[in-house]
XYZ file of C-alpha atoms in Angstrom:
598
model
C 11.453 24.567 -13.279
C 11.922 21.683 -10.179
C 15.341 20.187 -10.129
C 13.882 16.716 -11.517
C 13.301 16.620 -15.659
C 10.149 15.739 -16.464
C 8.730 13.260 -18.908
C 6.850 15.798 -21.559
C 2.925 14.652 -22.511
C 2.933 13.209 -25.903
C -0.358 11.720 -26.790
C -1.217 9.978 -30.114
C -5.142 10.623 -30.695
C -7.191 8.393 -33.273
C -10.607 9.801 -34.448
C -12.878 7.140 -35.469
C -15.656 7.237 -37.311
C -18.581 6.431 -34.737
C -17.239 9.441 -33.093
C -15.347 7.777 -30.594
C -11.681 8.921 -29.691
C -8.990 6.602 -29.320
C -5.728 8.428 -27.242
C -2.242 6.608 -26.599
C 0.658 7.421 -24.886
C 3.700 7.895 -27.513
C 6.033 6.941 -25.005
C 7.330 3.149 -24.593
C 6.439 1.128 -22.078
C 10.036 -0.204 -20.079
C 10.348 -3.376 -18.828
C 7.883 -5.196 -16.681
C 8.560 -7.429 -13.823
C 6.625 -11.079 -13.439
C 5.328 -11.089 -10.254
C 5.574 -8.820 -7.600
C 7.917 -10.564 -5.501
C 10.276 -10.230 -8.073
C 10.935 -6.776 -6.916
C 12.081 -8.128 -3.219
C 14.774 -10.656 -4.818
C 15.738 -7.442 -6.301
C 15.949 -5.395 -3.418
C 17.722 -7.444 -1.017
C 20.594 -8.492 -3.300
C 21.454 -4.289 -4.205
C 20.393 -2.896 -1.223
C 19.954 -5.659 1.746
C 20.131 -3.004 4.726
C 17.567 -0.744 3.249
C 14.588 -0.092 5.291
C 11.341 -1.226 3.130
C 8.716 -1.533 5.796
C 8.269 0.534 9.211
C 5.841 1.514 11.772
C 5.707 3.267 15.138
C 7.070 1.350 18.075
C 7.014 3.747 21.264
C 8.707 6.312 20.636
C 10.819 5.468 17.499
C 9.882 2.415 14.811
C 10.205 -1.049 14.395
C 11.767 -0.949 10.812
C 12.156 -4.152 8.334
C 15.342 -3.794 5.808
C 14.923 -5.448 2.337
C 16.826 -8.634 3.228
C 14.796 -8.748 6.504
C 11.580 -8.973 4.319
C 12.657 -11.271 1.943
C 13.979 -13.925 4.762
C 10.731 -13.487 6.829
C 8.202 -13.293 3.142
C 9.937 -16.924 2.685
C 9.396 -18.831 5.776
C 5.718 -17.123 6.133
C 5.391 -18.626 3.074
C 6.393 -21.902 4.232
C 3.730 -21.800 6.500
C 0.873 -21.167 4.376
C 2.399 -24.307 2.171
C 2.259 -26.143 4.831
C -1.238 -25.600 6.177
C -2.674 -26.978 2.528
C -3.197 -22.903 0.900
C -3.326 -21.944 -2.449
C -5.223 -20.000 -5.257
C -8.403 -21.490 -3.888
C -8.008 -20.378 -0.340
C -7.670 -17.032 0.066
C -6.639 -14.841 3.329
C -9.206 -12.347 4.663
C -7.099 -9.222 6.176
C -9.464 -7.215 8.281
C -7.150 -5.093 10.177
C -5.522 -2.231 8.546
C -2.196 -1.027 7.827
C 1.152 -2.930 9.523
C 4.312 -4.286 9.163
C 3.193 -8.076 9.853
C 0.218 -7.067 6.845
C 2.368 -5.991 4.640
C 4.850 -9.193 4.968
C 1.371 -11.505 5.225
C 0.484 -9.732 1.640
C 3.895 -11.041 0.102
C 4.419 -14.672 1.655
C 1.130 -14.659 0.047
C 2.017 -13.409 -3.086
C 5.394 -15.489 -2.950
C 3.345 -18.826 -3.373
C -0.018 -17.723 -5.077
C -2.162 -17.287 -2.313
C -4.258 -14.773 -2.680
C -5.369 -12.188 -0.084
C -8.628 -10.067 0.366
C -7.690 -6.608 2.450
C -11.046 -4.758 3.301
C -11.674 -2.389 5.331
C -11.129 -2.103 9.412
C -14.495 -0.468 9.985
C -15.962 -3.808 8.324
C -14.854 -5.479 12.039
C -14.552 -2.603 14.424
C -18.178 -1.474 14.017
C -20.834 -3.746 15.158
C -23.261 -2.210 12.550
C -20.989 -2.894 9.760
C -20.617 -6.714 10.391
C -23.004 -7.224 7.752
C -20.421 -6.032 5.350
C -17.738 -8.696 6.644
C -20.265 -11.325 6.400
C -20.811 -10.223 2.644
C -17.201 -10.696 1.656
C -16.725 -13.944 3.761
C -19.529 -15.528 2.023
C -18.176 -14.203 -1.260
C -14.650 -14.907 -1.045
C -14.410 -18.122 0.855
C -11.346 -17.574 3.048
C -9.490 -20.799 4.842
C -7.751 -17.791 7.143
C -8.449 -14.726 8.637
C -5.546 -11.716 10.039
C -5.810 -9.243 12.408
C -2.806 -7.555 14.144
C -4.390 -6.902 17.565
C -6.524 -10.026 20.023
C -7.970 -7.385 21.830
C -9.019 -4.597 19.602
C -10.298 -7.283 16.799
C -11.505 -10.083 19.159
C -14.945 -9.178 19.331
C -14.890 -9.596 15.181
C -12.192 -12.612 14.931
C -15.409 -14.957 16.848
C -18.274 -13.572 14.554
C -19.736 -17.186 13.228
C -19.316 -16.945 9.794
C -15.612 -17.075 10.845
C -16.099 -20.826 11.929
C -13.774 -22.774 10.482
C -11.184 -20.569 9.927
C -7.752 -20.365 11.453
C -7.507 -17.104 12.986
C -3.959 -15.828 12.944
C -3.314 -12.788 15.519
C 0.349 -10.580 16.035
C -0.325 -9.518 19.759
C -2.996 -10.104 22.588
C -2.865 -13.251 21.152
C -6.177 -15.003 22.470
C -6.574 -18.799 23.246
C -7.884 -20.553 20.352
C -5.851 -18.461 17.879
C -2.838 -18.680 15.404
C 0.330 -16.174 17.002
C 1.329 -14.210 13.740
C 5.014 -15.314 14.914
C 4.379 -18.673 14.946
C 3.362 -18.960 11.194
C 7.165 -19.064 9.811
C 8.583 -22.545 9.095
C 11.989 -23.041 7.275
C 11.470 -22.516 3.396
C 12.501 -25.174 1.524
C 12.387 -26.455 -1.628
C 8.778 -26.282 -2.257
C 8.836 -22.787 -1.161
C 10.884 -22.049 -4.307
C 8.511 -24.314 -6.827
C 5.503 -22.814 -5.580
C 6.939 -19.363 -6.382
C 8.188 -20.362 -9.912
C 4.676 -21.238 -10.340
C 3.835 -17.708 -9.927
C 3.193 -15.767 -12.700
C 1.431 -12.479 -14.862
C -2.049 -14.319 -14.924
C -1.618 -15.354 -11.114
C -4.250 -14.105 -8.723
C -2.827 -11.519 -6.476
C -5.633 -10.165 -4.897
C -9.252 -9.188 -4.626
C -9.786 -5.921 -3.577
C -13.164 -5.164 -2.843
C -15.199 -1.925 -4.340
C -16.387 0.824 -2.380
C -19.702 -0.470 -2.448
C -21.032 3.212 -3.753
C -23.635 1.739 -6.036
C -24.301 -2.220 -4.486
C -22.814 -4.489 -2.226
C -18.827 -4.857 -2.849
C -17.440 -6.391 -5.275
C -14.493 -8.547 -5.616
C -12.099 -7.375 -8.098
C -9.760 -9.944 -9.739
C -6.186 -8.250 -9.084
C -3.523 -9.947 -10.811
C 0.421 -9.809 -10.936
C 0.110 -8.481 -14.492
C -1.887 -5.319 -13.544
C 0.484 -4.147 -11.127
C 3.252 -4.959 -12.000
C 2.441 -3.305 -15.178
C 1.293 -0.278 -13.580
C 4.561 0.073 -11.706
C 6.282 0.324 -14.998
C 4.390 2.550 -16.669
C 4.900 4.724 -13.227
C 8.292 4.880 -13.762
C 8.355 6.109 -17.586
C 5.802 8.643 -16.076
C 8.048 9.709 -13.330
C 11.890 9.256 -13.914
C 12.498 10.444 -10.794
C 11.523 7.342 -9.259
C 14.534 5.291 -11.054
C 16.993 7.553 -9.726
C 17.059 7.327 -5.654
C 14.974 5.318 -3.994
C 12.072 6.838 -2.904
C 10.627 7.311 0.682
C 6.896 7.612 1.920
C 4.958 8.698 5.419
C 1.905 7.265 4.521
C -1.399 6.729 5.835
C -3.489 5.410 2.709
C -4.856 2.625 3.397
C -4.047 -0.793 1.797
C -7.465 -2.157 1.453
C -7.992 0.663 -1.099
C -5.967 0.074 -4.767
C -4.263 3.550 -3.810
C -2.855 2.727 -1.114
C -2.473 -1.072 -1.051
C -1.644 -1.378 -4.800
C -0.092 1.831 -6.241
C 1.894 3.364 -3.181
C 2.499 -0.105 -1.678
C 4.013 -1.002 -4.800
C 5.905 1.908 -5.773
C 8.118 1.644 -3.061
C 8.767 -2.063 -3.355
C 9.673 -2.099 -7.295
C 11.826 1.099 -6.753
C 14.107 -0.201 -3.410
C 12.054 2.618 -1.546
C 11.042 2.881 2.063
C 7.393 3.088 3.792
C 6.941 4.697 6.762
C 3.342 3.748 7.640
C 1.633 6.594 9.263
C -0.959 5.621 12.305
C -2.982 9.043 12.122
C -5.222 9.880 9.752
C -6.116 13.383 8.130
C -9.307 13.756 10.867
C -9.626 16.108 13.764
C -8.775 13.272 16.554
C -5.696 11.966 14.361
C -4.008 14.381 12.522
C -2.268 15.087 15.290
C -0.413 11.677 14.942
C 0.626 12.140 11.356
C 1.916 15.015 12.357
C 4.088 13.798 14.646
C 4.972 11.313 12.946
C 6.574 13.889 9.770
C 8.399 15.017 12.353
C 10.083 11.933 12.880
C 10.495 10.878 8.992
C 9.968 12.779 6.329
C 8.974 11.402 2.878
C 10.723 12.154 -0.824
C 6.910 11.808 -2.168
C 3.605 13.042 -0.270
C 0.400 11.101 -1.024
C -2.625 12.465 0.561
C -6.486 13.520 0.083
C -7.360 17.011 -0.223
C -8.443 17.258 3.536
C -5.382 15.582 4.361
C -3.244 18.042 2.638
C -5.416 21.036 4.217
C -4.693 19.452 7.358
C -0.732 19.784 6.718
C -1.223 23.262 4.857
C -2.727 24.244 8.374
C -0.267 23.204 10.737
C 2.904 24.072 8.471
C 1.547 27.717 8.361
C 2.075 28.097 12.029
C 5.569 25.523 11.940
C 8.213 26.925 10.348
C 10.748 23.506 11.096
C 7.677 21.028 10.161
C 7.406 23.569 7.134
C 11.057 23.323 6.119
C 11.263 19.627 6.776
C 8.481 18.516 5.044
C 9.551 20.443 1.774
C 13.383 19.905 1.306
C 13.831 16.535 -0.172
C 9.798 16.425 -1.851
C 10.159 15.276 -5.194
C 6.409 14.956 -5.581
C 2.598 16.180 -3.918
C -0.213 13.693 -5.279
C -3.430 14.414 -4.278
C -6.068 12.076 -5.354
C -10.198 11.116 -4.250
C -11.158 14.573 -5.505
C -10.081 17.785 -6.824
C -7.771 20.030 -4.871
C -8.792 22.951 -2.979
C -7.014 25.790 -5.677
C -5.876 28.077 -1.477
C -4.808 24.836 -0.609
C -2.810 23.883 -3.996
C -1.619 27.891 -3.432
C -0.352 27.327 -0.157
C 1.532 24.658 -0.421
C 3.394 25.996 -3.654
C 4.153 29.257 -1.712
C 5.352 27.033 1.153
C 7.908 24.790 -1.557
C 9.394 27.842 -3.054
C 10.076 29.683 0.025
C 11.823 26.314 1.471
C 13.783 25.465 -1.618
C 13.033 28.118 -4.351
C 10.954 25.418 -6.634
C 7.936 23.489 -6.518
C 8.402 19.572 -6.490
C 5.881 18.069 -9.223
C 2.343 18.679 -8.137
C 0.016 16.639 -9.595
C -2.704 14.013 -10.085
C -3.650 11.066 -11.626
C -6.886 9.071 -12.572
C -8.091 5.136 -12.653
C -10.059 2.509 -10.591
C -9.727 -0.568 -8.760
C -10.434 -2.497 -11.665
C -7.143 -0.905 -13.746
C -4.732 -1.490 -10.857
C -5.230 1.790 -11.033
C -3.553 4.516 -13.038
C -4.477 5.042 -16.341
C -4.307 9.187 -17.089
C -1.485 10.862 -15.295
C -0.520 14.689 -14.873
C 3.641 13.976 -15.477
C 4.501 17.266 -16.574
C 3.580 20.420 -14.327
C 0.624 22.260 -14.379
C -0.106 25.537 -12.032
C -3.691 24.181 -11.803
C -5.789 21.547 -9.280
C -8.356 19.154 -11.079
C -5.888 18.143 -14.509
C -5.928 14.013 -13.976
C -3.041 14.413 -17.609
C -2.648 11.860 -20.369
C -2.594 7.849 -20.809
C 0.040 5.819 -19.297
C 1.883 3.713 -21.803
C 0.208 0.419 -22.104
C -2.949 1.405 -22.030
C -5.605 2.666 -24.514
C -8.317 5.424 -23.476
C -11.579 5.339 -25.396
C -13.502 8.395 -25.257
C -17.141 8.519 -26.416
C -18.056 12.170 -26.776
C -21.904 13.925 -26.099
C -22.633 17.123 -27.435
C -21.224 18.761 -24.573
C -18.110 17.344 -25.385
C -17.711 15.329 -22.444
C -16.489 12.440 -22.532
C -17.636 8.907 -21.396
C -14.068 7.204 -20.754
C -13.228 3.182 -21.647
C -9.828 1.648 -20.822
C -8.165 -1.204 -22.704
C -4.405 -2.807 -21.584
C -2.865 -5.291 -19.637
C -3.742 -3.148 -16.427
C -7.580 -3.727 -16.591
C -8.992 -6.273 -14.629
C -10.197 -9.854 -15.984
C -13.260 -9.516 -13.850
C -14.795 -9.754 -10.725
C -14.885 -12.573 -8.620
C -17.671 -15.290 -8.655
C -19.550 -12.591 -11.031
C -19.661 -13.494 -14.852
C -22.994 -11.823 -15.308
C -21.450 -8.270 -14.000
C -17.687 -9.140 -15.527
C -19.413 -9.278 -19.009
C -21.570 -5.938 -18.629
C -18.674 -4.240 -17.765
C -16.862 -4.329 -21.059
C -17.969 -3.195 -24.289
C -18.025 -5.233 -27.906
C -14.537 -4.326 -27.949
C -13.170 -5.314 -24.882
C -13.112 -1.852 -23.634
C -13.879 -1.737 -19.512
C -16.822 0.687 -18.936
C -15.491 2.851 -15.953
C -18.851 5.250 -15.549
C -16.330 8.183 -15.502
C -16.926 11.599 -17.540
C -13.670 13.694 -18.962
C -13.033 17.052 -20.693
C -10.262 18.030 -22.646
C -8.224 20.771 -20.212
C -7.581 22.842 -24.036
C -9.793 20.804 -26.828
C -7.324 22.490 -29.041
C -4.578 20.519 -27.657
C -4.905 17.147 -26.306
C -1.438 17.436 -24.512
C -3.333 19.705 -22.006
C -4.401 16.367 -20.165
C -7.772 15.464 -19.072
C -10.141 16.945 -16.178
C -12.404 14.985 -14.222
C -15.697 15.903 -15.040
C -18.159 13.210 -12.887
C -19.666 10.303 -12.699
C -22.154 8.951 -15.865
C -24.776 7.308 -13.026
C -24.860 10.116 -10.792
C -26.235 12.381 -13.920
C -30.006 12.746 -14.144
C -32.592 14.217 -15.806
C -35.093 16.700 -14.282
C -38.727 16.985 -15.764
C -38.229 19.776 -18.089
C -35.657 17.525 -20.142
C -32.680 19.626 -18.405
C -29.257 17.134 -17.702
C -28.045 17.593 -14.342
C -24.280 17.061 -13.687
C -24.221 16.147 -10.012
C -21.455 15.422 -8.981
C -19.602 18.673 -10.441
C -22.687 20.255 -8.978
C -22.045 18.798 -5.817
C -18.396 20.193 -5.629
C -19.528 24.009 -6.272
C -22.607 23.619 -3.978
C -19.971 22.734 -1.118
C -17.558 25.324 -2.207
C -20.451 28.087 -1.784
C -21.780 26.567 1.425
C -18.223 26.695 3.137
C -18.191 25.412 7.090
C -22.089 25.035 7.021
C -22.181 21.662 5.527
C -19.920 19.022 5.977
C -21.537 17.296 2.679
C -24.233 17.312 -0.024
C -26.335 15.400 -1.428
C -28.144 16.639 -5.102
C -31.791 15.645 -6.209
C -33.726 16.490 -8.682
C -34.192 13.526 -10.532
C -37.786 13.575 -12.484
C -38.938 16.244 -10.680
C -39.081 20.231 -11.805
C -36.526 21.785 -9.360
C -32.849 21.058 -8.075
C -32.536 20.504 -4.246
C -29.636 19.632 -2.172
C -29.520 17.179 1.341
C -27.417 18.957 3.380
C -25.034 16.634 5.846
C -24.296 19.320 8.557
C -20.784 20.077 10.716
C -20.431 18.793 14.168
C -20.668 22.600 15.151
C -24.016 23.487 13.442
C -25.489 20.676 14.767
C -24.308 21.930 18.192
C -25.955 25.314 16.994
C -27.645 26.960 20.199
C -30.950 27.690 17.690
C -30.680 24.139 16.076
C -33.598 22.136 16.967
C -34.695 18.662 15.090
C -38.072 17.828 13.382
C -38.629 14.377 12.523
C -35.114 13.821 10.913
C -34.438 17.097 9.850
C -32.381 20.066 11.499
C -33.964 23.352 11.927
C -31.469 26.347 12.193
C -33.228 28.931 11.541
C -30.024 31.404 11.962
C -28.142 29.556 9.306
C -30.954 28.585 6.719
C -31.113 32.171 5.922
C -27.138 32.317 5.774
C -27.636 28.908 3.700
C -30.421 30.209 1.295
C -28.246 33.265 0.660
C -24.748 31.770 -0.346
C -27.363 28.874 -2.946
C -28.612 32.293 -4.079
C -25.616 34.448 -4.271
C -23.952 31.456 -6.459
C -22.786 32.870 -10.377
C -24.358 29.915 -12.263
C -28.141 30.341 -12.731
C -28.974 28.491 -15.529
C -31.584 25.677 -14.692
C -29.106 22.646 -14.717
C -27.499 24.504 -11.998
C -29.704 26.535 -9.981
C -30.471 24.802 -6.394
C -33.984 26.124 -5.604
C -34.465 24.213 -2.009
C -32.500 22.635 0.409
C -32.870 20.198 3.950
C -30.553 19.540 6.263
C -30.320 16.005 8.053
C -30.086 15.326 11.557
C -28.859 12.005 11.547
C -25.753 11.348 10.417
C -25.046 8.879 7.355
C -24.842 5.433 8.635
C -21.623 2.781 8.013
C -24.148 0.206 9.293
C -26.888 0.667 6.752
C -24.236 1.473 3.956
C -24.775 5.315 3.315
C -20.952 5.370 3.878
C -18.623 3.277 1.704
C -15.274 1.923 3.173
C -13.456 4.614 1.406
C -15.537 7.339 3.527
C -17.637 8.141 0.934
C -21.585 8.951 0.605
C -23.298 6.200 -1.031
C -25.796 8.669 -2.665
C -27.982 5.962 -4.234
C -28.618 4.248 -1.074
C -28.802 7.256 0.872
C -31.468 8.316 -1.500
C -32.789 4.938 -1.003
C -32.979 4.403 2.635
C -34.341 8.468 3.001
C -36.981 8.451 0.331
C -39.004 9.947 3.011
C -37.119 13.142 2.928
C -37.520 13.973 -0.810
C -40.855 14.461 -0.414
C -40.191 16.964 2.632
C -37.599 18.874 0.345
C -40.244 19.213 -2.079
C -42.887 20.594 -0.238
C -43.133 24.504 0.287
C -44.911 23.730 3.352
C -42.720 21.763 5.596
C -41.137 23.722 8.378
C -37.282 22.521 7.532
C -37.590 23.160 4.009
C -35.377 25.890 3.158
C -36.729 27.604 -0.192
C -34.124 29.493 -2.339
């Protein structure tokens, strides 16, 4: 057992009699702050020196204490008062993670301004602009933010930014707002507009992912996360007793980074390093170096980010030690751990401190601010997502598989989405139950303290001809388990047709192949298809809803620009289905020279 006591799972269940399930958290919800900024009053009367905020500067960090913050949040604020914003004029952020964001975000939040983060590929790509234009047309920002004239200049004159004051922290160009020069001396109406502040107050509107349509503008209040953040801390008592520290990279456009680890550290007195890598072959190298520098009491990360770190503490003994001594917790979240990597890095925590900090998961969207199940007891397993947060009620509605459709109810659940009655109102049930599309099992039906387990999306599901349900996206995960190195994703079809197939998005290296050769769109390798239509074949599960009988791999790459890659990173299957209807015909026929038959 870790040095930390854990909270134990204790779930009340309700079995009604449509055959839905209704499961609750036994455990009290503590108290829950009003607003956000709260939190930084908070902080920088018991702790006024602590570092909150920090990011690389040359060799070392430019690092904001708690008192720091709250001084700067206030006369930011002052400025946004005095250029005429409000709840009706929001701020578009279109740069990513930084220390003048993150103070931007509260001096916002201070006065009830809201502020709409998205994602830096929306403005760095040219082929993406599309996207920014989308959420400028939706949002109707009086100001946009981006740290860097140079890198985001190009972006900052796109015309649908006419109009807007453009406010820039360096390379500063003419015609623009310096971030530096937004601060004015808070006054009195600094202090009424915050008292105006409350639960219901917009906070922000965090855009989807975009994986089924365009994105969409959740309605992110002070409510939902400051709730959340309290029913974090029953979840995790560890929390409440030193304040916690992060190295983080997540970024703040998503809910998981921006919303949950954002938050954590600023309603717990904790610190956030922000990481400048990324877990990718051209960045890693940054993060890093950057854990050398600071290590973090909790460790946020994807799975490849994680088997990034495995990697390089295998052959670092000091990175390895470092990393592990004062870990209270290892979160992974976006998909299911790799069970080596989840092996690994328990081997690596007991050899550095003879335990293993809490290793575990959670689940919840955008739209619930976002955790809703959490894994707060330990588990020697990857994949458990655990049992509701207190606050919040989980609807299940069985099928005869006994998977689960999952509904959440509690002050954590979005009012809506922005400018979008007609979608708000399909997305909750008679009852007032949000509709999240998600699919759960019971880890033990026998004993609901267990926790949950992912089990896929509802809409990704299909049907094939013979009647046969198709779980994709669990389908997905083993098909890229099997295929190893040879495809960097996959992409299953099927739907109304008599066969499984798979779109196979190949590595930089086998499309460097010395046998690859393309065909209208497709790849043809014909040294790996046979390695390909081997591992499909040599796979246990052979019943029809799982057997792939075909398989094509693309030569172009998904495209940002035609939005077969959300801003999370993520395939956009419909569209990518969409845009390459094309190829399901080639995957189909026995004929076609890149067709690889299993």
């Amino acid at each position: 057992m870790a040095r930390t006591r854990y909270l134990s799972h204790e779930v009340i269940r309700e079995d009604r009699p449509d055959g839905s399930i209704l499961l609750r958290s036994a455990h009290g919800l503590g108290p829950v702050a009003s607003r956000t900024t709260d939190w930084l009053h908070d902080w920088a009367e018991r702790t006024p020196d602590a570092v909150f905020l920090a990011e690389r500067d040359g060799e070392g960090w430019r690092k904001v204490t708690y008192t720091e913050a709250l001084t700067q949040v206030r006369a930011i604020a002052a400025g946004l008062l005095a250029r005429g914003l409000g709840a009706e004029t929001p701020i578009l952020i279109i740069s990513g993670n930084g220390v003048d964001h993150g103070l931007l975000t509260l001096a916002a939040q201070y006065v009830g301004v809201p502020t709409v983060p998205v994602a830096e590929q929306y403005a760095l790509i040219p082929e993406a602009n599309r996207q920014l234009e989308h959420v400028t047309r939706l949002t109707h920002p009086r100001m946009v933010y981006a740290v860097d004239g140079d890198r985001f200049g190009a972006a900052l004159n796109l015309p649908w930014f006419d109009g807007l004051e453009r406010v820039v922290s360096v390379n500063v160009p003419e015609g623009t707002t310096a971030f530096a020069n937004l601060a004015t001396v808070a006054g009195p109406d600094v202090d009424a507009a915050n008292a105006m502040v409350g639960p219901d107050t917009l906070a922000k509107i965090l855009m989807t992912s975009g994986s089924t349509s365009s994105p969409k503008g959740v309605l992110t209040t002070h409510r939902m996360m400051c709730t959340n953040q309290a029913q974090l801390a029953v979840c995790l008592p560890f929390l409440k007793r030193k304040p916690p520290r992060i190295v983080d990279w997540l970024p703040w456009n998503h809910v998981f980074g921006g919303s949950h680890n954002f938050n954590m550290m600023l309603a717990n007195g904790g610190a956030l390093y922000i990481d400048d890598g990324k877990p990718m072959p051209a960045l890693i190298g940054r993060t890093i170096e950057n854990q050398r520098l600071v290590t973090g009491t909790l460790a946020f990360n994807v799975p490849v980010g994680f088997a990034f770190l495995r990697d390089a503490m295998k052959q670092d003994a000091d990175l390895r030690r470092s990393y592990f001594e004062s870990l209270d917790l290892l979160f992974y979240a976006g998909a299911s751990l790799p069970q080596d990597v989840w092996a690994d890095l328990e081997a690596m925590a007991r050899e550095v401190r003879g335990e293993v900090p809490l290793f575990t998961s959670s689940w919840g969207l955008t739209e619930t601010a976002p955790a809703c199940l959490i894994q707060h007891e330990p588990t020697n397993r990857s994949g458990v997502v655990g049992v509701p947060v207190p606050g919040v009620t989980i609807k299940l509605v069985p099928d005869e598989d006994m998977r689960c459709e999952v509904r959440v109810q509690g002050p954590t659940v979005t009012p809506g989405y922005f400018e979008d009655p007609a979608k708000t109102a399909k997305s909750f049930d008679a009852e007032g139950y949000f509709i999240t599309g998600d699919a759960m099992k019971f880890l033990d039906p026998s004993d609901m303290n267990k926790g949950m387990v992912f089990d896929g999306r509802i809409s990704e599901d299909f049907k094939l001809l013979t009647g046969t349900w198709v779980r994709a996206a669990n389908l997905r995960l083993d098909v890229l388990a099997h295929l190893g190195g040879l495809a960097a994703d996959v992409i299953v079809t099927g739907a109304d047709r008599n066969e499984i197939g798979v779109f196979i998005i190949p590595t930089a290296s086998l499309r460097a192949h010395p046998d690859a050769s393309e065909n209208e769109g497709a790849l043809i390798v014909p040294s790996e298809a046979a390695e390909i239509a081997r591992r499909l074949k040599a796979r246990a599960s052979e019943g029809s809803a799982t057997r792939v009988t075909r398989a094509l791999i693309l030569s172009e790459p998904p495209s940002v620009s035609d939005g077969e890659i959300t801003a999370k990173g993520n395939l956009n299957f419909r569209k990518l289905l969409t845009r390459r209807a094309q190829f399901l015909d080639r995957l189909y026929d026995d004929d076609d020279p890149a067709a690889i038959l299993i």
